[in-house]
Amino acid sequence: MYYELAPKLAKHNDDIAMDAALFARVKAVYDGRDRLALSPEEARLLEETYKDFVRSGAGLEPAKQARLRQVNEELSVLSVKFGENVLKENNAFEFVINNEADLAGLPAAVRAGAADAAKERGKPGQWVFTLHKPSLIPFLQYSERRDLREKMFKAYTNRGANGNDLDNRALASRIAVLRVERAGLLGYRTHADYVLEKNMAKTPQAVYDFLGKLWGPALARAKAEAAEMQEMIRREGRDFKLEPWDWWHYAEKVKKAKYDLDDTALRPYFQLENVLDGAFMVAGKLYGITFAERTDIPKYHEDVRAFEVKDADGSHLAVLYVDYFPRASKRGGAWMNNFREQSIREGKDIRPVISNNGNFSKPTADQPALISYEEALTLFHEFGHALHGILTRCTYESLSGTNVPRDFVELGSQIMENWAADPEVLKMYARHYQTGEPIPDALLEKMQKSRFFNQGFETVEYLAASFLDMDWHTLTEAREPETLKFDEEAMARIGLIPEIVSRYKSPHFSHIFSGGYSAGYYSYIWAEVLDSDAFQAFKETSLFDRATAESFRRNVLERGGTEDPMVLYKRFRGREPKIEALLKKRGFD
Ligand SMILES: [Zn+2]
């Protein structure tokens, strides 16, 4: 369906963006902007609107516009096809086990899940594993069968390059060169230049410099982690060299041996309602705002709860819906959404209506919803996006709340994870669901000790994918490279070690070839520099320092996209962000 609509939507967008009469009116306002005495926010709105038209080809001569339309149409079809292929290949793969011995090492719960999956697929009495993370990862972690781990791992990493009708190799390189051509038509050197102009990073060089600063320390840590696992292999009396399909398995063993930390021991301290109250408490201490449940306003599902958010002076700020449990018709993952964005219309401040959504562990017949620590962090993360939406005070919808550049938007959310994970704050909200006792020091200590666990690996596989993304999108030639060779060369340039592969290889890197993250995959860790550095400002004063919180609220959270993000950030921090806090947080200092 979307496959048919994509080129029509591309054409429709182009029809608007390249409408000469419409653009003439926008341009007339823009050209006369100096005489209009605009406020900074109005100036920003005009600038953004004008730039969006220009960046869509509004100012080009007709021949170039005609070619641009063709490029956009082809790109729209290819990127949908790319994503579809990945989905189909993900779903098509199944690894059927019919001999119980092949389950060696797998815990009972993992076996039960695989047995259920087999039943669902009409294979009762057998076990099915798939490439979906909840099936794949435990298999890689626990299976004692090295040959089978290799089989599963390769099935996962070879997606999109199997020579079948779902092969994405040619699509990836075609998409990349079409983007080269589009950048050229629009007057940019590369696609990355085109994309990054709108982000905080501004230029490809800035992104490369940034990734480069992290790469060295992360790779050094990953090498140390690999050596630790190799040593464990040796102690087991085996003599093979650690391979990528061994990493998860031995990481799990190292974790158990070194930290003795078990997810199930933590859960009783993370009852969903307590975690949500914890998030409300943190926001209250920081910004003086309150959350009161409202049962008299309409909800779209019985699982949903609604809260009215009020400012310290009692004035209405927003309505927040929280919707945390999975349902058949609900998409996966966690996210924040705006039902109504904030704006000022005819002098009236229209306050936002926001939702936080998740797919957290549900209550059972005899237990409330006990979520994992990771899920608790996710709850705080999405709540941070919600605060960005709740506290906003702007004039125009398109610039308010979370309508900010991609490499800036995760600041508001990720910073909340810092409070969620702070031992002092954990003591306040992580209480045993039966006894109400705060989380014991012994558990907190284990959490603290294990916080750098596997950070080398996680950072390296992520950074490798970020480099790959940038390499594709700094191409300047319209000559299609051979995709896997391109990957190999990109990884060789950064010196990726053979024990780790990029989080995504090009043939299944949907974020950049099908989603909106081309030349933008670096954003997550870019924003982590900001949130770590911003949180540092609290650590330098106190965890709930009201003056620092007030400054963060007024200069960042209230301002949406009304000014350049770096200007906003500097107003809060008094300087540009520094990378040190992130290095420290990941244990790379
Ligand atoms: Zn987020």
PDB file of C-alpha atoms in Angstrom, residues 68-225:
ATOM      1  CA  LEU A  68      14.948  16.693  -8.922  1.00  0.00           C
ATOM      2  CA  ARG A  69      11.356  15.437  -9.135  1.00  0.00           C
ATOM      3  CA  GLN A  70      12.565  12.258 -10.844  1.00  0.00           C
ATOM      4  CA  VAL A  71      15.255  11.733  -8.218  1.00  0.00           C
ATOM      5  CA  ASN A  72      12.784  12.251  -5.370  1.00  0.00           C
ATOM      6  CA  GLU A  73      10.320   9.853  -6.928  1.00  0.00           C
ATOM      7  CA  GLU A  74      12.901   7.128  -7.410  1.00  0.00           C
ATOM      8  CA  LEU A  75      14.266   7.647  -3.905  1.00  0.00           C
ATOM      9  CA  SER A  76      10.805   7.407  -2.384  1.00  0.00           C
ATOM     10  CA  VAL A  77      10.206   4.036  -4.021  1.00  0.00           C
ATOM     11  CA  LEU A  78      13.661   2.642  -3.283  1.00  0.00           C
ATOM     12  CA  SER A  79      13.651   3.590   0.370  1.00  0.00           C
ATOM     13  CA  VAL A  80      10.254   2.020   0.966  1.00  0.00           C
ATOM     14  CA  LYS A  81      11.414  -1.104  -0.851  1.00  0.00           C
ATOM     15  CA  PHE A  82      14.599  -1.183   1.201  1.00  0.00           C
ATOM     16  CA  GLY A  83      12.725  -1.102   4.496  1.00  0.00           C
ATOM     17  CA  GLU A  84      10.199  -3.672   3.303  1.00  0.00           C
ATOM     18  CA  ASN A  85      12.954  -6.056   2.294  1.00  0.00           C
ATOM     19  CA  VAL A  86      14.554  -5.842   5.732  1.00  0.00           C
ATOM     20  CA  LEU A  87      11.224  -6.466   7.443  1.00  0.00           C
ATOM     21  CA  LYS A  88      10.413  -9.398   5.193  1.00  0.00           C
ATOM     22  CA  GLU A  89      13.798 -10.989   5.627  1.00  0.00           C
ATOM     23  CA  ASN A  90      13.585 -10.500   9.394  1.00  0.00           C
ATOM     24  CA  ASN A  91      10.210 -12.185   9.483  1.00  0.00           C
ATOM     25  CA  ALA A  92      10.971 -14.943   7.010  1.00  0.00           C
ATOM     26  CA  PHE A  93      13.893 -16.425   8.892  1.00  0.00           C
ATOM     27  CA  GLU A  94      13.279 -19.157  11.413  1.00  0.00           C
ATOM     28  CA  PHE A  95      15.670 -21.575  12.962  1.00  0.00           C
ATOM     29  CA  VAL A  96      13.827 -24.753  13.903  1.00  0.00           C
ATOM     30  CA  ILE A  97      15.336 -27.040  16.516  1.00  0.00           C
ATOM     31  CA  ASN A  98      13.876 -30.502  16.939  1.00  0.00           C
ATOM     32  CA  ASN A  99      16.623 -32.082  18.982  1.00  0.00           C
ATOM     33  CA  GLU A 100      16.638 -31.027  22.627  1.00  0.00           C
ATOM     34  CA  ALA A 101      20.419 -31.385  22.830  1.00  0.00           C
ATOM     35  CA  ASP A 102      20.709 -28.379  20.517  1.00  0.00           C
ATOM     36  CA  LEU A 103      19.201 -26.231  23.288  1.00  0.00           C
ATOM     37  CA  ALA A 104      22.244 -26.718  25.506  1.00  0.00           C
ATOM     38  CA  GLY A 105      22.786 -23.765  27.846  1.00  0.00           C
ATOM     39  CA  LEU A 106      19.440 -22.064  27.210  1.00  0.00           C
ATOM     40  CA  PRO A 107      17.469 -21.193  30.366  1.00  0.00           C
ATOM     41  CA  ALA A 108      13.979 -22.609  30.867  1.00  0.00           C
ATOM     42  CA  ALA A 109      12.231 -19.321  30.045  1.00  0.00           C
ATOM     43  CA  VAL A 110      14.073 -19.034  26.734  1.00  0.00           C
ATOM     44  CA  ARG A 111      13.213 -22.635  25.847  1.00  0.00           C
ATOM     45  CA  ALA A 112       9.567 -22.012  26.751  1.00  0.00           C
ATOM     46  CA  GLY A 113       9.459 -18.933  24.525  1.00  0.00           C
ATOM     47  CA  ALA A 114      10.941 -20.911  21.634  1.00  0.00           C
ATOM     48  CA  ALA A 115       8.453 -23.731  22.191  1.00  0.00           C
ATOM     49  CA  ASP A 116       5.573 -21.232  22.121  1.00  0.00           C
ATOM     50  CA  ALA A 117       6.924 -19.721  18.910  1.00  0.00           C
ATOM     51  CA  ALA A 118       7.064 -23.205  17.382  1.00  0.00           C
ATOM     52  CA  LYS A 119       3.473 -23.920  18.390  1.00  0.00           C
ATOM     53  CA  GLU A 120       2.315 -20.637  16.867  1.00  0.00           C
ATOM     54  CA  ARG A 121       4.007 -21.642  13.643  1.00  0.00           C
ATOM     55  CA  GLY A 122       2.362 -25.042  13.552  1.00  0.00           C
ATOM     56  CA  LYS A 123       5.425 -26.939  14.751  1.00  0.00           C
ATOM     57  CA  PRO A 124       4.362 -28.272  18.149  1.00  0.00           C
ATOM     58  CA  GLY A 125       7.009 -30.167  20.077  1.00  0.00           C
ATOM     59  CA  GLN A 126       9.837 -28.255  18.422  1.00  0.00           C
ATOM     60  CA  TRP A 127      11.606 -24.949  19.160  1.00  0.00           C
ATOM     61  CA  VAL A 128      11.777 -21.929  16.896  1.00  0.00           C
ATOM     62  CA  PHE A 129      14.243 -19.046  17.122  1.00  0.00           C
ATOM     63  CA  THR A 130      13.957 -15.921  15.007  1.00  0.00           C
ATOM     64  CA  LEU A 131      16.006 -12.818  14.218  1.00  0.00           C
ATOM     65  CA  HIS A 132      13.814 -10.640  16.438  1.00  0.00           C
ATOM     66  CA  LYS A 133      15.918  -9.347  19.306  1.00  0.00           C
ATOM     67  CA  PRO A 134      13.937 -10.980  22.168  1.00  0.00           C
ATOM     68  CA  SER A 135      14.623 -14.350  20.502  1.00  0.00           C
ATOM     69  CA  LEU A 136      18.055 -13.761  18.983  1.00  0.00           C
ATOM     70  CA  ILE A 137      19.867 -12.113  21.907  1.00  0.00           C
ATOM     71  CA  PRO A 138      19.127 -14.747  24.598  1.00  0.00           C
ATOM     72  CA  PHE A 139      20.170 -17.404  22.104  1.00  0.00           C
ATOM     73  CA  LEU A 140      23.508 -15.691  21.543  1.00  0.00           C
ATOM     74  CA  GLN A 141      23.916 -15.106  25.265  1.00  0.00           C
ATOM     75  CA  TYR A 142      23.144 -18.554  26.555  1.00  0.00           C
ATOM     76  CA  SER A 143      23.541 -21.178  23.835  1.00  0.00           C
ATOM     77  CA  GLU A 144      26.520 -23.426  24.524  1.00  0.00           C
ATOM     78  CA  ARG A 145      26.506 -24.527  20.892  1.00  0.00           C
ATOM     79  CA  ARG A 146      29.092 -22.356  19.235  1.00  0.00           C
ATOM     80  CA  ASP A 147      28.212 -23.615  15.753  1.00  0.00           C
ATOM     81  CA  LEU A 148      24.562 -22.664  16.242  1.00  0.00           C
ATOM     82  CA  ARG A 149      25.433 -19.242  17.618  1.00  0.00           C
ATOM     83  CA  GLU A 150      27.452 -18.680  14.476  1.00  0.00           C
ATOM     84  CA  LYS A 151      24.517 -19.760  12.345  1.00  0.00           C
ATOM     85  CA  MET A 152      22.094 -17.360  14.087  1.00  0.00           C
ATOM     86  CA  PHE A 153      24.573 -14.508  14.145  1.00  0.00           C
ATOM     87  CA  LYS A 154      25.362 -14.821  10.457  1.00  0.00           C
ATOM     88  CA  ALA A 155      21.685 -15.029   9.556  1.00  0.00           C
ATOM     89  CA  TYR A 156      21.249 -11.724  11.398  1.00  0.00           C
ATOM     90  CA  THR A 157      24.247  -9.907   9.966  1.00  0.00           C
ATOM     91  CA  ASN A 158      23.747 -11.153   6.406  1.00  0.00           C
ATOM     92  CA  ARG A 159      20.244  -9.764   6.119  1.00  0.00           C
ATOM     93  CA  GLY A 160      19.793  -7.934   2.861  1.00  0.00           C
ATOM     94  CA  ALA A 161      22.786  -9.621   1.222  1.00  0.00           C
ATOM     95  CA  ASN A 162      21.571 -13.133   0.506  1.00  0.00           C
ATOM     96  CA  GLY A 163      21.224 -12.894  -3.239  1.00  0.00           C
ATOM     97  CA  ASN A 164      17.464 -13.477  -3.114  1.00  0.00           C
ATOM     98  CA  ASP A 165      14.698 -11.103  -4.207  1.00  0.00           C
ATOM     99  CA  LEU A 166      15.055  -9.240  -0.898  1.00  0.00           C
ATOM    100  CA  ASP A 167      18.682  -8.302  -1.560  1.00  0.00           C
ATOM    101  CA  ASN A 168      19.367  -4.665  -0.683  1.00  0.00           C
ATOM    102  CA  ARG A 169      22.950  -4.300  -1.866  1.00  0.00           C
ATOM    103  CA  ALA A 170      22.123  -2.633  -5.159  1.00  0.00           C
ATOM    104  CA  LEU A 171      19.397  -0.544  -3.523  1.00  0.00           C
ATOM    105  CA  ALA A 172      21.788   0.874  -0.920  1.00  0.00           C
ATOM    106  CA  SER A 173      24.347   2.060  -3.426  1.00  0.00           C
ATOM    107  CA  ARG A 174      21.650   3.361  -5.774  1.00  0.00           C
ATOM    108  CA  ILE A 175      20.036   5.358  -2.961  1.00  0.00           C
ATOM    109  CA  ALA A 176      23.436   6.771  -2.011  1.00  0.00           C
ATOM    110  CA  VAL A 177      24.256   8.006  -5.494  1.00  0.00           C
ATOM    111  CA  LEU A 178      20.788   9.456  -6.027  1.00  0.00           C
ATOM    112  CA  ARG A 179      21.396  11.439  -2.847  1.00  0.00           C
ATOM    113  CA  VAL A 180      24.740  12.581  -4.256  1.00  0.00           C
ATOM    114  CA  GLU A 181      22.926  13.813  -7.341  1.00  0.00           C
ATOM    115  CA  ARG A 182      20.202  15.559  -5.334  1.00  0.00           C
ATOM    116  CA  ALA A 183      22.777  17.309  -3.150  1.00  0.00           C
ATOM    117  CA  GLY A 184      24.516  18.494  -6.330  1.00  0.00           C
ATOM    118  CA  LEU A 185      21.288  19.809  -7.853  1.00  0.00           C
ATOM    119  CA  LEU A 186      20.586  21.763  -4.667  1.00  0.00           C
ATOM    120  CA  GLY A 187      24.097  23.203  -4.537  1.00  0.00           C
ATOM    121  CA  TYR A 188      25.599  21.103  -1.758  1.00  0.00           C
ATOM    122  CA  ARG A 189      28.875  19.221  -1.921  1.00  0.00           C
ATOM    123  CA  THR A 190      27.445  16.065  -0.366  1.00  0.00           C
ATOM    124  CA  HIS A 191      24.210  14.694   1.062  1.00  0.00           C
ATOM    125  CA  ALA A 192      25.696  15.024   4.552  1.00  0.00           C
ATOM    126  CA  ASP A 193      26.341  18.738   3.956  1.00  0.00           C
ATOM    127  CA  TYR A 194      22.704  19.054   2.947  1.00  0.00           C
ATOM    128  CA  VAL A 195      21.358  17.229   6.007  1.00  0.00           C
ATOM    129  CA  LEU A 196      23.725  18.607   8.638  1.00  0.00           C
ATOM    130  CA  GLU A 197      23.175  22.236   7.743  1.00  0.00           C
ATOM    131  CA  LYS A 198      19.920  21.937   9.720  1.00  0.00           C
ATOM    132  CA  ASN A 199      21.438  20.099  12.674  1.00  0.00           C
ATOM    133  CA  MET A 200      23.599  21.295  15.535  1.00  0.00           C
ATOM    134  CA  ALA A 201      26.624  19.596  14.024  1.00  0.00           C
ATOM    135  CA  LYS A 202      26.366  21.789  10.880  1.00  0.00           C
ATOM    136  CA  THR A 203      29.115  20.085   8.849  1.00  0.00           C
ATOM    137  CA  PRO A 204      30.346  16.549   8.054  1.00  0.00           C
ATOM    138  CA  GLN A 205      33.759  17.492   9.382  1.00  0.00           C
ATOM    139  CA  ALA A 206      32.268  18.356  12.766  1.00  0.00           C
ATOM    140  CA  VAL A 207      30.598  14.936  12.925  1.00  0.00           C
ATOM    141  CA  TYR A 208      33.770  13.102  11.900  1.00  0.00           C
ATOM    142  CA  ASP A 209      35.828  15.050  14.434  1.00  0.00           C
ATOM    143  CA  PHE A 210      33.310  14.241  17.121  1.00  0.00           C
ATOM    144  CA  LEU A 211      33.091  10.515  16.289  1.00  0.00           C
ATOM    145  CA  GLY A 212      36.869  10.425  16.103  1.00  0.00           C
ATOM    146  CA  LYS A 213      37.215  11.731  19.658  1.00  0.00           C
ATOM    147  CA  LEU A 214      35.109   8.875  20.997  1.00  0.00           C
ATOM    148  CA  TRP A 215      36.479   6.169  18.759  1.00  0.00           C
ATOM    149  CA  GLY A 216      39.934   5.814  20.297  1.00  0.00           C
ATOM    150  CA  PRO A 217      38.856   5.431  23.943  1.00  0.00           C
ATOM    151  CA  ALA A 218      35.902   3.207  22.996  1.00  0.00           C
ATOM    152  CA  LEU A 219      38.026   0.902  20.858  1.00  0.00           C
ATOM    153  CA  ALA A 220      40.661   0.636  23.572  1.00  0.00           C
ATOM    154  CA  ARG A 221      37.963  -0.391  26.038  1.00  0.00           C
ATOM    155  CA  ALA A 222      36.457  -2.896  23.588  1.00  0.00           C
ATOM    156  CA  LYS A 223      39.873  -4.476  23.058  1.00  0.00           C
ATOM    157  CA  ALA A 224      40.254  -4.864  26.821  1.00  0.00           C
ATOM    158  CA  GLU A 225      36.807  -6.461  26.996  1.00  0.00           C
TER     159      GLU A 225
END
